[in-house]
XYZ file of C-alpha atoms in Angstrom:
668
model
C 36.948 -100.433 -1.079
C 39.478 -97.786 -0.596
C 42.690 -98.302 -2.702
C 45.938 -95.536 -2.688
C 49.161 -94.999 -4.525
C 51.734 -92.870 -1.777
C 54.677 -91.638 -3.991
C 57.790 -90.944 -2.657
C 60.287 -89.405 -4.719
C 63.813 -88.852 -3.482
C 63.848 -88.090 0.214
C 60.251 -87.449 1.289
C 56.658 -88.595 0.680
C 55.208 -86.373 -2.405
C 51.814 -87.466 -2.975
C 48.964 -89.545 -1.916
C 46.987 -90.446 -5.168
C 43.614 -91.990 -4.692
C 42.550 -95.099 -7.083
C 39.162 -94.893 -8.304
C 37.032 -98.053 -9.923
C 36.291 -97.523 -13.852
C 39.586 -94.995 -14.156
C 42.443 -95.711 -15.373
C 46.058 -94.313 -14.214
C 48.518 -93.523 -16.449
C 52.299 -93.430 -15.333
C 54.757 -91.872 -17.407
C 57.225 -88.908 -18.074
C 54.625 -86.894 -20.672
C 52.783 -84.373 -19.067
C 49.293 -85.965 -20.290
C 50.006 -88.802 -17.394
C 47.788 -88.701 -13.947
C 51.294 -89.450 -12.747
C 54.481 -87.947 -13.913
C 57.735 -88.990 -13.598
C 59.881 -86.395 -14.787
C 63.445 -89.173 -15.128
C 65.091 -90.203 -18.590
C 64.778 -93.060 -17.184
C 60.820 -93.245 -17.377
C 59.213 -94.150 -20.394
C 56.999 -91.548 -21.800
C 54.001 -94.223 -21.231
C 55.125 -96.485 -19.022
C 52.892 -98.007 -17.009
C 48.913 -98.002 -16.382
C 47.121 -99.295 -13.003
C 43.299 -100.335 -13.072
C 40.796 -102.083 -11.893
C 39.469 -106.027 -12.872
C 37.784 -108.498 -11.490
C 38.168 -106.649 -8.156
C 41.666 -106.681 -8.351
C 43.914 -103.785 -8.864
C 46.488 -104.306 -11.425
C 49.356 -102.774 -13.035
C 50.487 -102.980 -16.779
C 53.783 -102.234 -17.400
C 53.586 -100.644 -21.301
C 56.019 -102.302 -23.022
C 58.572 -99.271 -21.212
C 62.270 -98.795 -21.515
C 63.945 -100.018 -18.563
C 60.592 -101.931 -16.723
C 58.706 -101.772 -13.981
C 60.009 -103.330 -10.438
C 56.904 -104.290 -8.328
C 57.745 -105.798 -4.617
C 61.254 -106.279 -5.690
C 60.420 -107.652 -9.056
C 61.042 -106.596 -12.196
C 57.645 -107.470 -14.385
C 56.517 -107.334 -17.528
C 52.882 -107.229 -18.762
C 49.715 -107.552 -15.991
C 50.151 -107.598 -12.066
C 47.910 -107.826 -9.596
C 48.806 -105.780 -6.572
C 48.613 -106.610 -3.055
C 48.675 -104.208 -0.280
C 51.971 -102.896 0.843
C 53.798 -103.639 -2.700
C 56.329 -100.740 -3.276
C 55.970 -99.780 -7.219
C 59.255 -98.753 -8.424
C 59.718 -96.527 -11.283
C 63.035 -94.696 -12.707
C 63.804 -92.577 -8.971
C 60.345 -93.354 -8.443
C 58.459 -95.059 -5.414
C 54.885 -95.549 -4.771
C 53.380 -97.941 -2.235
C 49.946 -99.739 -3.077
C 47.682 -99.663 -0.270
C 44.025 -99.345 0.895
C 44.979 -98.127 4.281
C 47.166 -95.330 4.273
C 48.575 -96.557 8.088
C 49.843 -98.914 6.178
C 52.175 -97.150 4.103
C 54.118 -95.969 6.958
C 54.310 -98.482 9.289
C 57.702 -98.603 11.511
C 57.913 -99.195 15.367
C 60.448 -97.210 15.327
C 58.855 -93.870 13.903
C 58.527 -90.922 16.176
C 55.184 -90.104 15.033
C 51.367 -91.822 15.530
C 48.909 -92.136 13.363
C 45.535 -91.604 14.012
C 42.229 -93.814 13.187
C 40.393 -92.832 9.792
C 37.081 -92.136 9.888
C 34.621 -91.999 7.301
C 35.496 -88.062 6.467
C 39.016 -88.392 7.684
C 42.433 -89.424 5.772
C 45.041 -89.511 7.879
C 49.402 -89.396 6.293
C 51.891 -89.990 8.981
C 55.225 -89.718 8.886
C 57.877 -92.264 7.061
C 60.712 -93.946 8.375
C 63.655 -95.910 7.383
C 62.780 -98.127 4.682
C 63.997 -100.990 3.688
C 66.207 -99.962 0.881
C 68.456 -98.174 4.005
C 68.575 -94.705 2.515
C 71.651 -92.662 3.109
C 69.460 -89.909 4.570
C 66.882 -89.226 6.964
C 63.412 -88.421 5.723
C 61.145 -85.783 6.995
C 57.766 -86.092 8.028
C 55.159 -85.856 5.372
C 52.275 -83.277 5.165
C 49.247 -84.901 7.470
C 46.324 -84.498 5.992
C 43.784 -85.169 8.796
C 40.590 -83.981 7.774
C 38.339 -84.219 3.961
C 35.279 -82.415 3.324
C 33.126 -82.203 0.170
C 30.451 -80.480 1.184
C 29.990 -78.315 4.119
C 26.868 -78.979 6.941
C 26.576 -75.547 7.506
C 25.046 -74.625 4.163
C 23.160 -78.047 4.201
C 19.084 -78.237 3.795
C 18.885 -81.107 6.494
C 18.973 -80.042 9.992
C 22.329 -80.262 11.033
C 22.323 -81.815 15.017
C 22.180 -80.125 17.971
C 24.985 -81.379 19.222
C 27.071 -79.349 16.393
C 30.195 -77.247 17.960
C 29.477 -73.628 17.465
C 27.130 -74.050 14.904
C 24.456 -70.973 15.870
C 27.274 -68.751 16.110
C 28.428 -69.986 13.097
C 26.032 -70.008 11.175
C 24.617 -65.969 11.966
C 28.223 -65.270 10.796
C 27.457 -66.936 7.786
C 24.480 -65.333 7.475
C 25.646 -61.867 7.949
C 29.106 -62.447 5.516
C 26.811 -63.889 2.707
C 24.621 -60.404 2.092
C 28.180 -59.136 2.773
C 29.582 -60.314 -0.104
C 27.060 -60.534 -2.548
C 27.270 -56.174 -2.550
C 30.585 -56.114 -3.566
C 31.580 -54.947 -6.964
C 34.844 -56.129 -7.837
C 36.479 -59.943 -7.122
C 39.163 -58.105 -4.945
C 36.514 -57.149 -2.042
C 34.616 -60.189 -1.905
C 38.197 -61.617 -1.010
C 38.549 -59.240 1.653
C 35.287 -59.487 3.088
C 35.483 -63.226 2.962
C 38.888 -63.151 5.245
C 37.790 -60.723 7.467
C 34.667 -62.828 8.096
C 37.259 -66.220 8.385
C 39.212 -64.449 10.852
C 36.058 -64.136 13.035
C 34.565 -67.641 12.377
C 37.899 -69.190 12.683
C 41.232 -70.349 14.773
C 43.284 -68.618 11.579
C 46.345 -66.111 12.218
C 46.847 -65.668 8.489
C 45.349 -66.391 4.960
C 45.055 -65.779 1.558
C 42.551 -66.272 -1.374
C 44.156 -67.210 -4.665
C 42.624 -67.936 -8.153
C 43.516 -69.222 -11.440
C 43.874 -66.938 -14.338
C 41.338 -65.675 -15.730
C 42.215 -65.782 -19.459
C 42.337 -68.974 -19.348
C 39.521 -71.797 -19.965
C 41.150 -75.113 -19.271
C 42.812 -76.123 -15.756
C 45.749 -74.674 -15.115
C 48.163 -76.359 -12.254
C 48.945 -74.460 -8.713
C 51.934 -73.236 -9.588
C 49.672 -70.743 -11.717
C 47.297 -69.446 -8.823
C 47.671 -66.238 -8.208
C 46.722 -64.201 -4.534
C 44.339 -61.643 -5.279
C 44.021 -60.615 -1.174
C 45.855 -61.840 2.013
C 45.680 -61.429 5.962
C 47.707 -62.054 8.722
C 47.877 -61.417 12.718
C 51.763 -60.209 13.829
C 54.063 -62.157 14.556
C 52.684 -64.077 11.554
C 53.123 -63.686 7.477
C 50.840 -65.018 5.346
C 53.026 -67.063 3.066
C 51.701 -69.415 -0.092
C 50.020 -72.569 -0.069
C 52.168 -75.281 -0.795
C 52.348 -77.157 -3.806
C 50.879 -80.607 -2.134
C 47.648 -78.686 -0.965
C 46.793 -77.327 -3.859
C 47.411 -79.769 -6.554
C 45.166 -81.901 -3.656
C 42.880 -80.062 -3.372
C 42.531 -78.726 -7.571
C 42.483 -82.625 -8.578
C 39.808 -83.951 -5.840
C 37.377 -80.675 -5.743
C 37.282 -81.524 -1.741
C 38.153 -78.460 1.874
C 41.440 -80.583 3.754
C 42.478 -80.234 6.613
C 46.369 -80.534 7.102
C 48.948 -80.643 9.697
C 52.688 -80.634 9.803
C 52.733 -78.693 6.502
C 56.710 -77.700 6.365
C 57.773 -79.987 4.113
C 57.255 -78.379 1.557
C 56.358 -74.498 2.196
C 57.735 -71.709 4.978
C 54.421 -71.453 6.150
C 55.453 -72.292 9.906
C 57.427 -69.825 12.326
C 60.669 -70.838 13.906
C 61.436 -70.605 17.558
C 64.569 -69.565 19.096
C 66.571 -72.515 17.879
C 65.582 -71.206 13.913
C 63.244 -75.402 14.670
C 59.689 -74.550 12.675
C 57.095 -75.151 14.850
C 53.949 -77.529 14.223
C 51.034 -75.543 11.179
C 47.983 -76.488 11.343
C 46.448 -75.429 7.589
C 42.485 -75.513 5.627
C 42.652 -74.826 2.120
C 39.011 -75.050 0.680
C 37.939 -74.907 -3.253
C 36.221 -72.552 -4.590
C 33.668 -74.372 -6.884
C 32.127 -72.510 -9.607
C 29.897 -74.659 -12.010
C 31.558 -77.967 -10.749
C 34.943 -76.289 -11.459
C 37.772 -75.265 -9.257
C 38.154 -71.662 -10.105
C 40.066 -70.467 -6.604
C 41.042 -71.702 -3.140
C 40.662 -70.627 -0.275
C 43.674 -70.957 2.521
C 43.998 -70.417 5.678
C 46.616 -71.825 8.986
C 47.907 -71.134 11.948
C 51.636 -70.890 13.722
C 50.182 -71.251 16.900
C 50.111 -75.076 18.666
C 47.476 -74.008 21.020
C 45.156 -72.558 18.252
C 45.158 -75.293 16.106
C 42.445 -75.547 13.459
C 40.318 -78.622 13.837
C 37.091 -80.116 11.524
C 34.575 -77.257 12.543
C 36.599 -74.515 11.205
C 36.913 -76.692 8.121
C 33.331 -77.090 7.807
C 33.161 -72.873 8.441
C 35.462 -72.648 6.013
C 33.740 -74.502 3.094
C 30.631 -72.601 3.668
C 32.247 -69.530 2.986
C 34.295 -70.618 0.426
C 31.096 -71.574 -1.340
C 29.249 -68.346 -0.685
C 32.669 -66.760 -1.948
C 31.967 -68.923 -5.303
C 27.859 -67.579 -5.762
C 29.539 -64.146 -5.007
C 32.432 -64.563 -8.277
C 29.643 -65.990 -10.365
C 27.163 -62.960 -9.704
C 29.958 -60.686 -10.921
C 30.751 -62.114 -13.768
C 26.445 -62.394 -14.547
C 26.534 -58.909 -13.711
C 29.824 -58.505 -15.710
C 28.110 -59.907 -18.817
C 24.917 -58.272 -18.503
C 26.660 -54.744 -18.287
C 28.948 -55.429 -21.107
C 25.641 -56.936 -23.150
C 23.263 -53.819 -22.291
C 26.665 -51.570 -23.315
C 26.808 -52.957 -26.260
C 23.170 -53.187 -27.511
C 23.024 -49.440 -26.370
C 25.587 -48.560 -28.740
C 24.446 -50.716 -31.418
C 21.305 -48.761 -31.022
C 22.060 -45.180 -30.515
C 24.551 -46.112 -33.847
C 21.483 -47.567 -35.630
C 19.316 -44.403 -34.276
C 21.605 -42.008 -35.383
C 22.428 -43.287 -38.978
C 19.113 -43.710 -39.372
C 17.900 -40.255 -38.268
C 20.929 -39.276 -40.500
C 19.013 -41.123 -43.284
C 15.535 -40.101 -42.708
C 16.559 -36.170 -42.484
C 14.874 -33.541 -44.935
C 17.478 -30.590 -45.798
C 15.866 -27.723 -47.531
C 14.795 -24.429 -46.764
C 12.619 -23.639 -49.274
C 9.030 -22.870 -49.707
C 8.350 -25.884 -51.433
C 10.329 -27.473 -48.694
C 8.746 -26.274 -46.216
C 5.360 -26.881 -47.476
C 6.419 -30.741 -47.717
C 7.495 -31.103 -44.010
C 4.420 -29.588 -43.616
C 2.491 -32.300 -45.252
C 5.367 -34.925 -42.988
C 4.318 -33.683 -39.964
C 0.209 -33.938 -40.168
C 0.833 -37.485 -42.025
C 2.577 -39.337 -39.721
C 0.191 -39.463 -36.483
C -2.417 -40.702 -38.278
C -2.614 -44.682 -39.179
C -3.340 -43.571 -42.563
C -2.298 -45.061 -46.420
C 0.429 -43.186 -47.684
C 1.287 -42.097 -51.297
C 4.060 -40.220 -52.311
C 4.807 -39.391 -55.825
C 7.874 -37.519 -57.463
C 10.288 -37.867 -59.740
C 12.726 -40.516 -59.433
C 15.621 -39.660 -57.315
C 13.851 -36.308 -55.345
C 14.133 -38.970 -51.860
C 10.745 -40.773 -51.502
C 12.315 -42.943 -49.393
C 13.342 -40.560 -47.041
C 9.949 -38.697 -46.947
C 9.185 -42.356 -46.420
C 11.234 -42.252 -43.263
C 10.544 -38.962 -42.220
C 7.062 -39.830 -41.449
C 7.903 -42.988 -39.627
C 10.443 -41.857 -37.326
C 7.850 -39.042 -36.690
C 4.344 -41.114 -36.237
C 3.758 -43.565 -32.969
C 5.075 -46.710 -34.618
C 8.764 -45.282 -34.516
C 9.752 -47.600 -32.187
C 8.575 -50.768 -34.540
C 10.540 -51.967 -37.056
C 10.701 -49.860 -41.144
C 11.011 -52.203 -44.019
C 11.403 -51.104 -47.447
C 10.477 -53.066 -50.684
C 11.221 -52.101 -53.932
C 8.106 -54.271 -56.698
C 10.523 -53.309 -59.855
C 13.661 -55.187 -58.535
C 11.229 -58.508 -58.467
C 10.044 -60.655 -61.267
C 5.928 -61.453 -60.427
C 6.858 -65.046 -57.957
C 9.565 -63.677 -56.457
C 7.462 -60.496 -55.147
C 4.542 -62.869 -53.635
C 7.590 -64.475 -51.774
C 9.868 -61.368 -50.294
C 5.599 -59.746 -49.321
C 4.441 -62.796 -47.995
C 6.837 -64.985 -47.079
C 6.816 -68.891 -48.136
C 6.954 -72.244 -46.413
C 9.830 -75.046 -46.794
C 9.452 -76.938 -49.962
C 6.752 -74.299 -50.901
C 8.941 -74.017 -54.805
C 12.687 -74.959 -56.252
C 15.110 -73.513 -54.244
C 12.778 -72.978 -51.189
C 14.940 -74.979 -48.426
C 13.247 -73.385 -45.138
C 10.752 -71.107 -43.756
C 10.439 -67.465 -45.016
C 8.566 -64.491 -43.561
C 7.810 -62.331 -45.257
C 8.051 -58.277 -45.638
C 4.537 -57.779 -43.750
C 5.331 -59.946 -40.687
C 8.662 -58.264 -40.647
C 7.026 -55.025 -40.650
C 4.049 -56.215 -38.100
C 3.565 -52.941 -35.871
C 5.959 -51.018 -37.620
C 6.093 -49.312 -41.313
C 6.119 -51.133 -44.795
C 7.100 -48.781 -47.829
C 6.381 -49.858 -51.252
C 8.545 -48.277 -53.762
C 7.676 -48.092 -57.496
C 4.171 -49.445 -56.295
C 3.064 -49.293 -59.934
C 5.746 -51.615 -61.201
C 3.544 -54.758 -59.344
C 1.372 -56.810 -61.493
C -2.093 -57.115 -61.537
C -2.202 -60.806 -59.732
C 0.117 -59.372 -56.491
C -2.024 -56.475 -56.873
C -5.305 -57.887 -55.313
C -2.961 -60.105 -53.245
C -1.540 -57.127 -51.596
C -5.276 -55.182 -51.534
C -6.542 -57.569 -49.788
C -3.640 -57.511 -46.931
C -3.559 -53.413 -46.685
C -7.357 -53.275 -46.148
C -6.248 -55.862 -42.800
C -7.746 -59.556 -43.969
C -5.039 -62.172 -43.049
C -2.989 -63.800 -45.361
C -0.874 -67.124 -45.952
C 2.612 -67.487 -46.746
C 3.466 -69.161 -50.435
C 2.905 -73.103 -49.598
C 1.524 -72.740 -46.754
C -2.265 -72.737 -45.169
C -2.206 -70.779 -41.809
C -3.653 -67.530 -41.914
C -1.330 -64.534 -40.719
C -2.355 -61.490 -38.797
C -0.353 -58.264 -39.154
C -0.420 -55.014 -37.607
C 1.407 -52.936 -41.012
C 1.243 -49.448 -41.733
C 1.788 -49.354 -45.966
C 3.672 -46.266 -47.558
C 3.440 -46.514 -51.417
C 5.570 -44.610 -53.408
C 5.805 -44.062 -57.230
C 7.048 -41.990 -60.083
C 4.751 -42.576 -62.821
C 1.087 -41.439 -63.776
C -0.832 -44.100 -61.666
C -4.374 -41.997 -63.335
C -3.165 -42.944 -66.726
C -1.813 -46.522 -65.540
C -5.475 -47.293 -64.500
C -7.141 -45.726 -67.274
C -5.099 -48.240 -69.328
C -5.975 -51.175 -66.777
C -2.758 -51.682 -65.669
C -3.121 -50.569 -62.472
C -6.457 -51.584 -60.125
C -8.758 -49.032 -59.474
C -9.610 -50.271 -55.814
C -6.408 -50.601 -55.032
C -5.961 -46.986 -56.605
C -8.437 -45.579 -54.103
C -7.244 -47.804 -50.979
C -3.199 -46.109 -51.583
C -5.062 -42.553 -52.484
C -5.303 -41.645 -48.905
C -3.273 -39.087 -48.095
C -0.684 -37.998 -51.202
C 2.509 -36.208 -51.039
C 3.904 -34.356 -53.778
C 7.947 -34.407 -53.951
C 9.508 -31.637 -55.886
C 12.390 -32.257 -57.853
C 15.591 -30.366 -57.253
C 14.957 -28.035 -60.174
C 12.235 -26.492 -58.590
C 14.106 -25.700 -55.563
C 17.082 -24.032 -56.678
C 17.854 -21.975 -53.551
C 18.407 -26.052 -51.365
C 20.874 -26.992 -53.781
C 23.845 -24.661 -52.134
C 22.551 -26.664 -48.646
C 22.379 -30.126 -50.110
C 25.669 -29.900 -51.622
C 27.327 -28.482 -48.774
C 26.070 -31.750 -46.909
C 27.158 -34.722 -48.998
C 30.742 -32.574 -49.355
C 30.966 -32.714 -45.221
C 29.611 -36.239 -45.421
C 32.054 -37.229 -48.172
C 35.133 -35.477 -46.410
C 34.483 -37.485 -43.585
C 34.665 -40.662 -45.363
C 37.239 -40.047 -47.519
C 39.117 -38.266 -44.645
C 39.603 -35.421 -46.894
C 39.486 -31.457 -46.143
C 38.089 -29.833 -48.755
C 36.489 -26.221 -47.270
C 33.560 -25.650 -49.859
C 32.342 -24.495 -53.029
C 34.508 -21.514 -55.706
C 31.710 -18.826 -56.401
C 31.675 -20.210 -60.291
C 30.385 -23.421 -58.503
C 27.880 -22.448 -57.077
C 27.041 -20.647 -59.466
C 26.837 -23.565 -61.981
C 24.679 -26.072 -59.801
C 22.531 -23.561 -59.467
C 21.919 -22.803 -63.007
C 22.232 -26.216 -64.203
C 18.763 -28.204 -63.864
C 19.707 -31.400 -62.237
C 17.704 -34.083 -63.734
C 19.027 -36.944 -61.527
C 17.698 -34.821 -59.119
C 19.605 -35.201 -55.353
C 20.930 -39.039 -56.079
C 22.797 -36.576 -58.862
C 23.838 -34.144 -56.983
C 25.172 -36.807 -54.463
C 27.516 -39.133 -56.969
C 28.403 -35.482 -58.641
C 29.623 -34.311 -55.186
C 31.256 -37.532 -54.145
C 33.422 -37.858 -57.837
C 33.916 -34.278 -56.770
C 35.377 -34.921 -53.598
C 37.096 -38.700 -54.501
C 39.464 -36.472 -57.327
C 39.443 -32.842 -56.070
C 43.080 -31.780 -55.940
C 42.614 -28.312 -54.493
C 40.952 -27.682 -51.584
C 38.309 -25.991 -52.927
C 35.825 -28.003 -55.627
C 35.751 -25.456 -58.667
C 33.319 -25.824 -61.915
C 35.587 -28.051 -63.402
C 35.468 -30.594 -60.650
C 31.581 -30.650 -61.237
C 30.816 -33.346 -64.584
C 27.388 -32.968 -65.529
C 25.391 -34.619 -67.927
C 23.064 -33.346 -71.447
C 20.239 -35.157 -70.039
C 16.974 -32.972 -70.081
C 14.589 -32.873 -67.292
C 11.898 -35.624 -67.003
C 8.443 -33.925 -68.465
C 6.149 -32.850 -65.909
C 2.857 -30.484 -66.451
C 3.542 -26.939 -65.986
C 6.810 -27.073 -67.935
C 6.599 -26.130 -71.921
C 5.362 -28.959 -73.477
C 7.294 -31.645 -76.242
C 6.546 -30.828 -79.892
C 3.879 -32.439 -81.244
C 3.277 -33.987 -84.435
C 0.293 -31.717 -85.168
C 0.849 -28.362 -85.588
C -1.499 -26.030 -83.343
C -1.888 -22.444 -84.804
C -1.823 -19.739 -82.322
C -1.406 -16.159 -82.293
C 2.096 -14.413 -81.333
C 0.746 -13.110 -77.851
C -0.798 -16.684 -77.034
C 2.482 -17.788 -77.545
C 4.039 -15.383 -75.405
C 1.673 -15.790 -72.751
C 1.616 -19.789 -72.280
C 5.623 -19.326 -72.345
C 5.635 -16.632 -70.184
C 3.541 -18.868 -67.625
C 5.475 -21.838 -68.388
C 8.781 -20.330 -67.244
C 7.391 -18.636 -64.032
C 5.509 -21.967 -63.119
C 8.947 -23.890 -63.930
C 11.029 -20.993 -61.852
C 8.392 -21.303 -58.617
C 7.538 -17.612 -59.891
C 10.738 -15.923 -58.696
C 10.436 -12.991 -61.061
C 13.773 -12.512 -60.841
C 15.074 -15.528 -62.487
C 12.201 -15.789 -65.282
C 13.684 -12.258 -65.868
C 16.682 -12.916 -66.478
C 15.910 -16.802 -68.540
C 13.298 -14.377 -70.715
C 16.127 -12.064 -71.171
C 13.994 -9.099 -70.673
C 13.786 -6.612 -67.649
C 12.158 -7.151 -64.228
C 9.792 -4.434 -64.904
C 8.653 -5.415 -68.117
C 8.291 -8.763 -66.888
C 5.247 -7.740 -64.362
C 3.898 -5.723 -67.290
C 3.432 -8.542 -69.365
C 1.693 -10.603 -65.949
C -0.521 -7.800 -65.467
C -1.631 -7.675 -69.278
C -2.191 -11.469 -69.507
C -3.558 -11.466 -65.871
C -1.300 -13.882 -65.112
C -1.638 -16.197 -61.657
C 0.367 -18.435 -59.912
C -1.340 -22.258 -60.259
């Protein structure tokens, strides 16, 4: 059975509160109550109303001034009867099962209409039993309520439904128009245009709550995003009573006589407010009211009817769907933009890190080797001293290959123990060993359809070499502690600064693995063999660290350039990078001088073609043989740059040419 509390504050009836079985309604001064009474005589939590044993009961919560029911002050529980008047401070509430009983008075000048299944009527109040010294005004009369519109129902509507065909056609056109709008304001304007065509309203608006607030908001926080009216009517904000009712109940209402708490009506020649019919429908997004559609008519001959209520609710539901699509579209656009920016940044970063700088003949040859090796699926073995940029070469091969869209995964074999290296390569299952608290995929799986770079491949233990060789040949492998066979499509690039041939001869590196890796070999020259690239690299690192530190160092002095070109760079490009970074950080002038470059006294690593290290056993030879070997080694070290070789040997260029012809020297 329906039950209501009809609430009156001061000289007017202000609200109708529907009581719901299973839901306790609290009354008090605190804002967390369902019924809030702003009066100091009311306690923060004054009373509560609930259904017990199919009877509505009011309980006084030990309030300071008590609760008055039917003229008696109660303490504790009291069973309510229809027509009971509850007084708390300055607030009066009438408990009824039928709203017509709340305003019963034979002298009332307003006649009440019968309630039906989807109709709630609030007639005007008259003088009360306590003979107030003021005349009560007629309250807002809600004549119809609607939770779901039949226009959008899957069931076939009765043939007798008024204006059904016309309304359905208008809704169909309006749905397409709303779906094509690009912002909330356009959606509201199109919706109002369709509502004015489909209803008798001559003014209306679309209101939404604060966008940055996720919780429930009050009627006062509603914002009008679009409004429309037909002269002489002017749009006025929805009444707080109707807005609060729709927000709380989530149902569309048709009401009349809304002039008691708003200025919606027009005035006649005597200044009296004419009767007004109003429709207020919720815009419901995911079971939450996010806005209102507000329509009204100020003409008595064009009163809004239940068919207008049905049409308005259908439009409000279409507006909610359009807003939901806009929200999703905006989220997709933002996510897509964010993802694209991340992709661009990552590609720029990876491109910068894989950029090989240098114009010397050796670097041109290196880039040609990269271009030849990149398109194939062959395993690549990159060899060179520490710090020459073997990882950069591997990245360049990857991003020049058909696998450029796939992952590039790098693993340093020298940085991990045998157990951890196996886990890093092949992954492990949960509980495979102490500390394995969850499943982990290995580098092979992570590099599927991409490239796996194995740096310092010569440091791998023999037992891991056997498992690595099997996976390298395309056989399935298993995670540590697992039994599921895993197949991947990975291209392997190995790098080392060791002489693998010597390790194979000593039994430290598997012969079959060496030949499996030694398919395409790329030699990365040390920096001392391409001195013409030193200045280019130094300028590149200077620009990079200027940007990172915010400094404005313009370049190098001639003394600094000469020092960098003569220095042997035992640490190769890595050392040059660190020297420039240190110089930029500590620089006091706008140009880097020789004093700013902190160079080491270490000798370059030995390599073939250079002067051999002193041997313990003396090897007798003639002075001519010694001279021939010395000139040959110096030419080889300077890439057969005769001018630099002559300067190092301390002889003229013409003298060097004669000795080359005398000893029949030629590049290796």
